[in-house]
């Protein structure tokens, strides 16, 4: 299973953090620090895999953003790279040419999309069509701000 | 501001995020956040009820602030309120907040669980999924308790929507991992397994993660999944790339599901059913064949997905380890990848080959790639790839290629990345030892190791070389010669000096015939390094010098001169000074015979597992060391036969005080003054085995015991390391004792263990202890409670045995626990008449015990009274006709019986003597109380 997924910028700014196992806050900060320094310190065209403690780390850079995940030792690294890629594709389809700013300003959406795709650190659904459909369907359930504002504040 | 803001944009949130992004400094950011927090707090506390939208917006802001790394201590209640909103968007934000900021507040958990329960039973698939996501994200025990029974039902129900099934499967997996005891599959097992046949690929993809986890824990219950998995895999592998529609990923049919199926099969041995096995082998061959086909797309996603399946198939082939044909094909495939232009594939091929190397079918095939792997070690730009290459070389090493591989690893060490040097050093040391045929090669290798990477050579490595040289007399001369040559270098590593000092001290005589390495030349060479070395090394060199005096009487004058110099004999370091003084004295007063006996050559070390291997295992974690030194014959050769091993234990047990390399010469037993200060340095002999023999035993301590006859609290024991305090209380035949173990040092005690032993068969005392934590930090105190029940009267006290490791040395302390029969006294008040009547009743000779003894302390009245009260009896005033005398009465409570007891103490101040008389209904009690009390005055 995947233990965590982190999105951070080239400057080491954390943009998204998803923890699939319970980790104390202090430990989270330490892991984030370790991951950013380790991954950002890699030379270009290095391989995308690392060993860290007893986890496999798989990361990939998309534009200015690094996607980095920690996996159990028996997980498949290449497939994990494609998990990252599929997530990027989903974000891209939702936002249209997704960029770092989209994830900053709509972080809650990024989390919702991730929940549709991965659950408990495992892949829940791989079909882009199925995923996009369910993400869009939940957007349809949402009301516009105007609708909200016209309602009486009780 | 983002160009796209779908769904319901929260303008206030976007503005806030903009503000934060515009902050120029951390301080400005904190200021802005505090302002926002104050604002939100006032909104939440305000009189006006907030509408759902505002509530959602503020909760979302709080979440953002938390994710920035700031603490959030409010808003949980508002988030929980959102859960019960009918608006999807509000519910969603509420769930997100709960998932990220889960709070163990029990009241809140109850409310959350309530909301989840409502959503789970809502039959609205979107709401159900949200609830399931939340359970999976939080995964707490409370949630498992509340929902572990319900979710399997949702998972297998016929009318559950596919998307809900998927969430339910993974949610259940999460709960199972967190609280396996609460997730009982029982009746659901077969229906869950049959999800592998589900029409919907997404359902299979999610369910198989659950099935794999359950299978790995209960393989038998789930074994029907094997044939289902094989047929599902076969259908995918043989499908055309378009058959699976959207489950085809970059022209690869269902890569995720394929990999998960192959992973599931790795929970089981090869299928027994021939047809199933045939079908599976066919699948694996198809996967291997496809790797040779031209790619259907140039995209890296295509090749990644395809190769992911290939690597997973190879893992399964290695797991089965029974199909030589497939194993060799797998090895050849990986061999191709070793030279692939994709770094990722080279990395994975090296990693995967490591496991292949341990299979007897493919070990030889792996070895054919040695040149490629060595090349990778030399030329890969990426250190993590080089690391894998080093791992593989280590795994493929055997007697035929050991010299080549060790040489390559040594030469790589000179330029190796700092982060992996220590591990490389350990690996080289292990391989050199394991495959040493001639020991000169082994010695050369280790000395080279020290020369090239001295800083990374841990103590275990140089201890080991000495252990092996001591145990093998055919290599001793060579070792002496080589180390002598190595020491010629103007700058050599301190570890080299240590090895040199030890080996020349033991075997310098073997090369002393050559005038170029005469005794004095050897000594001068060693001594030229002396001043550049640290204290432990200097201490070791001093020991080497005294050994020289024994080996070469002609060096005696020179060495005595050195020992006598102020820089030695007045050295500010106590260990060095002491050695210099002792050795100087020893060399001047001891006869040649005594000297020769004391400074005899070290006996061979007993055979042990290589401590280096243990260290590597520790470094890499269990299971990570693929090469084991398990071949007894090889180890036997190296350590020089087990039959010579015994004597070393004697040398080892002489070592009573750990100090830096103190026991180098086995001199301790003869040293006139023993260095009594234990230091954190570790003994040479002690490092090799976990159960080091260098235990200090304090013997059984009686003083402390007797001091507690008349008192219950105080310090029971104290030495330089440990203080044991005691507090006890007794009621009737029951007692409770609190022991406080205080670590007086700044170093932690490990393997701290205490046992209370008592002869159980005698059924006298019932003693119960709670175990203490095995680690006592420096300066810390741990507490232990001991419960005692007195069954009948007794003499012997329970023994308390304390063992722990301090700086590597085992400490062993045995104490008598101050549990004495008088502790179970109940005081009895009585008038003079009663007293004398009872006194007379107890007039049989065996009922009385009497002692006349000299006072060891002052005869102060108040002190005497305090002691008698401390004994536990009632001190009776105005009973004895002589006011100088003391009389007491009490009843000893045991489970079996009550023993009445009368006491009379007659001090004679003039003679400084006492007469003590005890009478009780039981002779043993009279005697014991009399004995105990007589020691108190």
PDB file of C-alpha atoms in Angstrom, chain B residues 728-928:
ATOM      1  CA  UNK B 728       7.069  -0.555  51.629  1.00  0.00           C
ATOM      2  CA  UNK B 729       3.855  -0.951  53.513  1.00  0.00           C
ATOM      3  CA  UNK B 730       2.388  -3.964  55.272  1.00  0.00           C
ATOM      4  CA  UNK B 731      -1.052  -4.830  56.462  1.00  0.00           C
ATOM      5  CA  UNK B 732      -1.753  -8.105  58.222  1.00  0.00           C
ATOM      6  CA  UNK B 733      -0.164 -10.843  56.117  1.00  0.00           C
ATOM      7  CA  UNK B 734       0.071  -8.700  52.993  1.00  0.00           C
ATOM      8  CA  UNK B 735       2.808  -6.347  51.905  1.00  0.00           C
ATOM      9  CA  UNK B 736       3.483  -4.070  49.028  1.00  0.00           C
ATOM     10  CA  UNK B 737       6.935  -2.869  48.164  1.00  0.00           C
ATOM     11  CA  UNK B 738       7.861  -0.111  45.744  1.00  0.00           C
ATOM     12  CA  UNK B 739      11.352  -0.295  44.328  1.00  0.00           C
ATOM     13  CA  UNK B 740      12.834   2.724  42.606  1.00  0.00           C
ATOM     14  CA  UNK B 741      15.723   2.051  40.283  1.00  0.00           C
ATOM     15  CA  UNK B 742      17.665   5.227  39.569  1.00  0.00           C
ATOM     16  CA  UNK B 743      20.198   5.419  36.787  1.00  0.00           C
ATOM     17  CA  UNK B 744      22.988   7.596  38.183  1.00  0.00           C
ATOM     18  CA  UNK B 745      24.860   7.864  34.917  1.00  0.00           C
ATOM     19  CA  UNK B 746      24.118   9.850  31.813  1.00  0.00           C
ATOM     20  CA  UNK B 747      24.126   6.714  29.689  1.00  0.00           C
ATOM     21  CA  UNK B 748      21.093   4.543  29.282  1.00  0.00           C
ATOM     22  CA  UNK B 749      20.868   1.079  30.751  1.00  0.00           C
ATOM     23  CA  UNK B 750      19.599  -1.430  28.255  1.00  0.00           C
ATOM     24  CA  UNK B 751      18.142  -4.892  28.712  1.00  0.00           C
ATOM     25  CA  UNK B 752      17.252  -3.819  32.204  1.00  0.00           C
ATOM     26  CA  UNK B 753      15.634  -6.761  33.879  1.00  0.00           C
ATOM     27  CA  UNK B 754      14.806  -7.639  37.448  1.00  0.00           C
ATOM     28  CA  UNK B 755      13.676 -10.917  38.879  1.00  0.00           C
ATOM     29  CA  UNK B 756      12.587 -11.834  42.361  1.00  0.00           C
ATOM     30  CA  UNK B 757      13.355 -15.413  43.163  1.00  0.00           C
ATOM     31  CA  UNK B 758      12.002 -17.394  45.992  1.00  0.00           C
ATOM     32  CA  UNK B 759      11.676 -21.056  46.599  1.00  0.00           C
ATOM     33  CA  UNK B 760       8.151 -21.541  45.491  1.00  0.00           C
ATOM     34  CA  UNK B 761       7.956 -25.141  46.515  1.00  0.00           C
ATOM     35  CA  UNK B 762       8.237 -24.221  50.141  1.00  0.00           C
ATOM     36  CA  UNK B 763       4.979 -22.272  49.916  1.00  0.00           C
ATOM     37  CA  UNK B 764       6.095 -19.666  52.391  1.00  0.00           C
ATOM     38  CA  UNK B 765       5.746 -16.396  50.558  1.00  0.00           C
ATOM     39  CA  UNK B 766       3.705 -15.508  47.568  1.00  0.00           C
ATOM     40  CA  UNK B 767       5.614 -12.852  45.645  1.00  0.00           C
ATOM     41  CA  UNK B 768       4.275 -11.081  42.574  1.00  0.00           C
ATOM     42  CA  UNK B 769       6.208  -8.566  40.543  1.00  0.00           C
ATOM     43  CA  UNK B 770       5.467  -6.464  37.563  1.00  0.00           C
ATOM     44  CA  UNK B 771       8.203  -6.350  34.949  1.00  0.00           C
ATOM     45  CA  UNK B 772       9.983  -3.074  34.419  1.00  0.00           C
ATOM     46  CA  UNK B 773      10.745  -1.347  31.135  1.00  0.00           C
ATOM     47  CA  UNK B 774      13.956  -2.746  29.638  1.00  0.00           C
ATOM     48  CA  UNK B 775      15.385   0.709  28.975  1.00  0.00           C
ATOM     49  CA  UNK B 776      16.387   3.115  31.720  1.00  0.00           C
ATOM     50  CA  UNK B 777      17.504   6.438  30.333  1.00  0.00           C
ATOM     51  CA  UNK B 778      20.445   8.231  31.852  1.00  0.00           C
ATOM     52  CA  UNK B 779      19.366  10.078  34.984  1.00  0.00           C
ATOM     53  CA  UNK B 780      15.963   8.449  34.931  1.00  0.00           C
ATOM     54  CA  UNK B 781      14.201   6.450  37.586  1.00  0.00           C
ATOM     55  CA  UNK B 782      11.867   3.512  37.085  1.00  0.00           C
ATOM     56  CA  UNK B 783       9.528   2.038  39.596  1.00  0.00           C
ATOM     57  CA  UNK B 784       8.581  -1.542  40.278  1.00  0.00           C
ATOM     58  CA  UNK B 785       5.828  -2.803  42.508  1.00  0.00           C
ATOM     59  CA  UNK B 786       6.150  -6.069  44.370  1.00  0.00           C
ATOM     60  CA  UNK B 787       3.228  -7.658  46.122  1.00  0.00           C
ATOM     61  CA  UNK B 788       3.949 -10.075  48.911  1.00  0.00           C
ATOM     62  CA  UNK B 789       1.703 -12.450  50.730  1.00  0.00           C
ATOM     63  CA  UNK B 790       3.031 -14.245  53.794  1.00  0.00           C
ATOM     64  CA  UNK B 791       1.735 -17.797  53.869  1.00  0.00           C
ATOM     65  CA  UNK B 792       3.596 -19.017  56.890  1.00  0.00           C
ATOM     66  CA  UNK B 793       6.562 -17.898  58.970  1.00  0.00           C
ATOM     67  CA  UNK B 794       9.918 -17.840  57.242  1.00  0.00           C
ATOM     68  CA  UNK B 795      13.596 -17.117  57.593  1.00  0.00           C
ATOM     69  CA  UNK B 796      15.024 -16.663  54.117  1.00  0.00           C
ATOM     70  CA  UNK B 797      14.234 -13.473  52.293  1.00  0.00           C
ATOM     71  CA  UNK B 798      13.435 -13.387  48.579  1.00  0.00           C
ATOM     72  CA  UNK B 799      16.357 -12.549  46.309  1.00  0.00           C
ATOM     73  CA  UNK B 800      16.205  -9.647  43.927  1.00  0.00           C
ATOM     74  CA  UNK B 801      18.379 -10.062  40.877  1.00  0.00           C
ATOM     75  CA  UNK B 802      19.038  -7.079  38.634  1.00  0.00           C
ATOM     76  CA  UNK B 803      20.682  -7.374  35.261  1.00  0.00           C
ATOM     77  CA  UNK B 804      21.369  -4.686  32.738  1.00  0.00           C
ATOM     78  CA  UNK B 805      23.868  -3.538  30.202  1.00  0.00           C
ATOM     79  CA  UNK B 806      25.807  -0.409  30.744  1.00  0.00           C
ATOM     80  CA  UNK B 807      28.048   0.640  27.874  1.00  0.00           C
ATOM     81  CA  UNK B 808      28.131  -2.897  26.593  1.00  0.00           C
ATOM     82  CA  UNK B 809      29.050  -4.572  29.849  1.00  0.00           C
ATOM     83  CA  UNK B 810      26.594  -6.745  31.626  1.00  0.00           C
ATOM     84  CA  UNK B 811      25.928  -5.733  35.216  1.00  0.00           C
ATOM     85  CA  UNK B 812      24.522  -8.229  37.595  1.00  0.00           C
ATOM     86  CA  UNK B 813      23.406  -7.326  41.089  1.00  0.00           C
ATOM     87  CA  UNK B 814      21.834  -9.644  43.618  1.00  0.00           C
ATOM     88  CA  UNK B 815      20.197  -8.322  46.752  1.00  0.00           C
ATOM     89  CA  UNK B 816      18.130  -9.755  49.516  1.00  0.00           C
ATOM     90  CA  UNK B 817      14.787  -8.046  49.512  1.00  0.00           C
ATOM     91  CA  UNK B 818      14.207  -6.728  53.023  1.00  0.00           C
ATOM     92  CA  UNK B 819      11.147  -8.848  53.706  1.00  0.00           C
ATOM     93  CA  UNK B 820      11.425 -10.165  57.231  1.00  0.00           C
ATOM     94  CA  UNK B 821       8.969 -11.962  59.411  1.00  0.00           C
ATOM     95  CA  UNK B 822       8.535  -9.000  61.743  1.00  0.00           C
ATOM     96  CA  UNK B 823       7.006  -7.002  58.888  1.00  0.00           C
ATOM     97  CA  UNK B 824       3.806  -8.913  59.468  1.00  0.00           C
ATOM     98  CA  UNK B 825       3.538  -7.890  63.116  1.00  0.00           C
ATOM     99  CA  UNK B 826       0.280  -6.437  64.373  1.00  0.00           C
ATOM    100  CA  UNK B 827       0.988  -4.461  67.552  1.00  0.00           C
ATOM    101  CA  UNK B 828      -0.942  -5.661  70.608  1.00  0.00           C
ATOM    102  CA  UNK B 829      -1.525  -3.363  73.539  1.00  0.00           C
ATOM    103  CA  UNK B 830      -1.951  -5.089  76.901  1.00  0.00           C
ATOM    104  CA  UNK B 831      -1.763  -4.371  80.592  1.00  0.00           C
ATOM    105  CA  UNK B 832       0.988  -5.660  82.885  1.00  0.00           C
ATOM    106  CA  UNK B 833      -1.137  -8.452  84.309  1.00  0.00           C
ATOM    107  CA  UNK B 834      -2.049  -9.774  80.876  1.00  0.00           C
ATOM    108  CA  UNK B 835       1.531  -9.596  79.783  1.00  0.00           C
ATOM    109  CA  UNK B 836       2.887 -11.630  82.639  1.00  0.00           C
ATOM    110  CA  UNK B 837       0.107 -14.142  82.375  1.00  0.00           C
ATOM    111  CA  UNK B 838       0.896 -14.782  78.717  1.00  0.00           C
ATOM    112  CA  UNK B 839       4.597 -14.707  79.402  1.00  0.00           C
ATOM    113  CA  UNK B 840       4.141 -17.525  81.828  1.00  0.00           C
ATOM    114  CA  UNK B 841       1.994 -19.475  79.415  1.00  0.00           C
ATOM    115  CA  UNK B 842       4.880 -19.481  76.947  1.00  0.00           C
ATOM    116  CA  UNK B 843       7.296 -21.072  79.327  1.00  0.00           C
ATOM    117  CA  UNK B 844       8.350 -24.150  77.388  1.00  0.00           C
ATOM    118  CA  UNK B 845      12.059 -24.028  76.572  1.00  0.00           C
ATOM    119  CA  UNK B 846      11.656 -24.128  72.764  1.00  0.00           C
ATOM    120  CA  UNK B 847       9.204 -21.223  72.929  1.00  0.00           C
ATOM    121  CA  UNK B 848      11.895 -18.914  74.220  1.00  0.00           C
ATOM    122  CA  UNK B 849      14.871 -17.518  72.398  1.00  0.00           C
ATOM    123  CA  UNK B 850      17.450 -15.433  74.170  1.00  0.00           C
ATOM    124  CA  UNK B 851      20.564 -13.532  73.170  1.00  0.00           C
ATOM    125  CA  UNK B 852      23.078 -11.546  75.153  1.00  0.00           C
ATOM    126  CA  UNK B 853      25.142  -9.228  73.040  1.00  0.00           C
ATOM    127  CA  UNK B 854      27.321  -6.148  73.071  1.00  0.00           C
ATOM    128  CA  UNK B 855      25.890  -2.815  71.954  1.00  0.00           C
ATOM    129  CA  UNK B 856      27.175  -1.750  68.572  1.00  0.00           C
ATOM    130  CA  UNK B 857      25.538   1.654  68.710  1.00  0.00           C
ATOM    131  CA  UNK B 858      24.806   4.167  71.414  1.00  0.00           C
ATOM    132  CA  UNK B 859      22.158   3.186  73.925  1.00  0.00           C
ATOM    133  CA  UNK B 860      19.983   6.234  73.512  1.00  0.00           C
ATOM    134  CA  UNK B 861      16.480   5.623  74.861  1.00  0.00           C
ATOM    135  CA  UNK B 862      14.605   7.363  72.072  1.00  0.00           C
ATOM    136  CA  UNK B 863      16.522   5.493  69.401  1.00  0.00           C
ATOM    137  CA  UNK B 864      15.827   2.208  71.118  1.00  0.00           C
ATOM    138  CA  UNK B 865      12.137   2.980  71.344  1.00  0.00           C
ATOM    139  CA  UNK B 866      11.981   3.971  67.696  1.00  0.00           C
ATOM    140  CA  UNK B 867      13.605   0.731  66.690  1.00  0.00           C
ATOM    141  CA  UNK B 868      11.278  -1.373  68.764  1.00  0.00           C
ATOM    142  CA  UNK B 869       8.274   0.414  67.299  1.00  0.00           C
ATOM    143  CA  UNK B 870       9.801  -0.024  63.870  1.00  0.00           C
ATOM    144  CA  UNK B 871       9.909  -3.719  64.527  1.00  0.00           C
ATOM    145  CA  UNK B 872       6.144  -3.616  64.357  1.00  0.00           C
ATOM    146  CA  UNK B 873       5.272  -4.513  67.913  1.00  0.00           C
ATOM    147  CA  UNK B 874       3.491  -2.422  70.521  1.00  0.00           C
ATOM    148  CA  UNK B 875       5.869  -0.942  73.107  1.00  0.00           C
ATOM    149  CA  UNK B 876       4.254  -1.514  76.467  1.00  0.00           C
ATOM    150  CA  UNK B 877       4.847   1.151  79.098  1.00  0.00           C
ATOM    151  CA  UNK B 878       4.703   0.496  82.802  1.00  0.00           C
ATOM    152  CA  UNK B 879       4.811  -3.241  82.471  1.00  0.00           C
ATOM    153  CA  UNK B 880       8.318  -4.215  83.424  1.00  0.00           C
ATOM    154  CA  UNK B 881       9.114  -3.499  87.052  1.00  0.00           C
ATOM    155  CA  UNK B 882      12.504  -2.173  85.987  1.00  0.00           C
ATOM    156  CA  UNK B 883      11.897   1.107  84.080  1.00  0.00           C
ATOM    157  CA  UNK B 884      15.188   0.631  82.177  1.00  0.00           C
ATOM    158  CA  UNK B 885      13.784  -2.433  80.443  1.00  0.00           C
ATOM    159  CA  UNK B 886      11.535  -2.551  77.431  1.00  0.00           C
ATOM    160  CA  UNK B 887       8.728  -4.978  76.787  1.00  0.00           C
ATOM    161  CA  UNK B 888       6.725  -5.351  73.607  1.00  0.00           C
ATOM    162  CA  UNK B 889       3.893  -7.478  72.250  1.00  0.00           C
ATOM    163  CA  UNK B 890       2.552  -8.267  68.843  1.00  0.00           C
ATOM    164  CA  UNK B 891       0.916 -10.891  66.698  1.00  0.00           C
ATOM    165  CA  UNK B 892       2.572 -12.095  63.514  1.00  0.00           C
ATOM    166  CA  UNK B 893      -0.034 -12.535  60.796  1.00  0.00           C
ATOM    167  CA  UNK B 894       0.513 -15.266  58.270  1.00  0.00           C
ATOM    168  CA  UNK B 895      -2.045 -16.874  56.077  1.00  0.00           C
ATOM    169  CA  UNK B 896      -1.665 -20.181  57.860  1.00  0.00           C
ATOM    170  CA  UNK B 897      -1.752 -18.983  61.434  1.00  0.00           C
ATOM    171  CA  UNK B 898      -1.284 -16.109  63.849  1.00  0.00           C
ATOM    172  CA  UNK B 899       1.698 -16.207  66.140  1.00  0.00           C
ATOM    173  CA  UNK B 900       1.595 -14.201  69.318  1.00  0.00           C
ATOM    174  CA  UNK B 901       4.948 -12.839  70.328  1.00  0.00           C
ATOM    175  CA  UNK B 902       6.305 -11.188  73.487  1.00  0.00           C
ATOM    176  CA  UNK B 903       9.610  -9.427  73.805  1.00  0.00           C
ATOM    177  CA  UNK B 904      11.802  -8.163  76.582  1.00  0.00           C
ATOM    178  CA  UNK B 905      14.942  -6.131  76.111  1.00  0.00           C
ATOM    179  CA  UNK B 906      17.214  -5.431  79.102  1.00  0.00           C
ATOM    180  CA  UNK B 907      19.971  -2.923  78.459  1.00  0.00           C
ATOM    181  CA  UNK B 908      22.974  -2.780  80.772  1.00  0.00           C
ATOM    182  CA  UNK B 909      24.436   0.673  80.238  1.00  0.00           C
ATOM    183  CA  UNK B 910      27.467   0.010  82.374  1.00  0.00           C
ATOM    184  CA  UNK B 911      28.533  -3.096  80.508  1.00  0.00           C
ATOM    185  CA  UNK B 912      27.262  -1.783  77.180  1.00  0.00           C
ATOM    186  CA  UNK B 913      25.400  -5.074  76.823  1.00  0.00           C
ATOM    187  CA  UNK B 914      21.876  -6.150  76.100  1.00  0.00           C
ATOM    188  CA  UNK B 915      19.878  -9.198  76.967  1.00  0.00           C
ATOM    189  CA  UNK B 916      17.066  -9.915  74.537  1.00  0.00           C
ATOM    190  CA  UNK B 917      14.357 -12.475  75.258  1.00  0.00           C
ATOM    191  CA  UNK B 918      11.628 -13.557  72.866  1.00  0.00           C
ATOM    192  CA  UNK B 919       8.724 -15.806  73.618  1.00  0.00           C
ATOM    193  CA  UNK B 920       6.179 -16.944  71.102  1.00  0.00           C
ATOM    194  CA  UNK B 921       3.888 -19.833  70.395  1.00  0.00           C
ATOM    195  CA  UNK B 922       6.183 -20.994  67.630  1.00  0.00           C
ATOM    196  CA  UNK B 923       9.852 -21.771  68.224  1.00  0.00           C
ATOM    197  CA  UNK B 924      11.063 -20.745  64.748  1.00  0.00           C
ATOM    198  CA  UNK B 925       9.434 -17.351  65.109  1.00  0.00           C
ATOM    199  CA  UNK B 926      11.014 -16.682  68.476  1.00  0.00           C
ATOM    200  CA  UNK B 927      14.399 -17.587  67.139  1.00  0.00           C
ATOM    201  CA  UNK B 928      14.114 -15.607  63.936  1.00  0.00           C
TER     202      UNK B 928
END
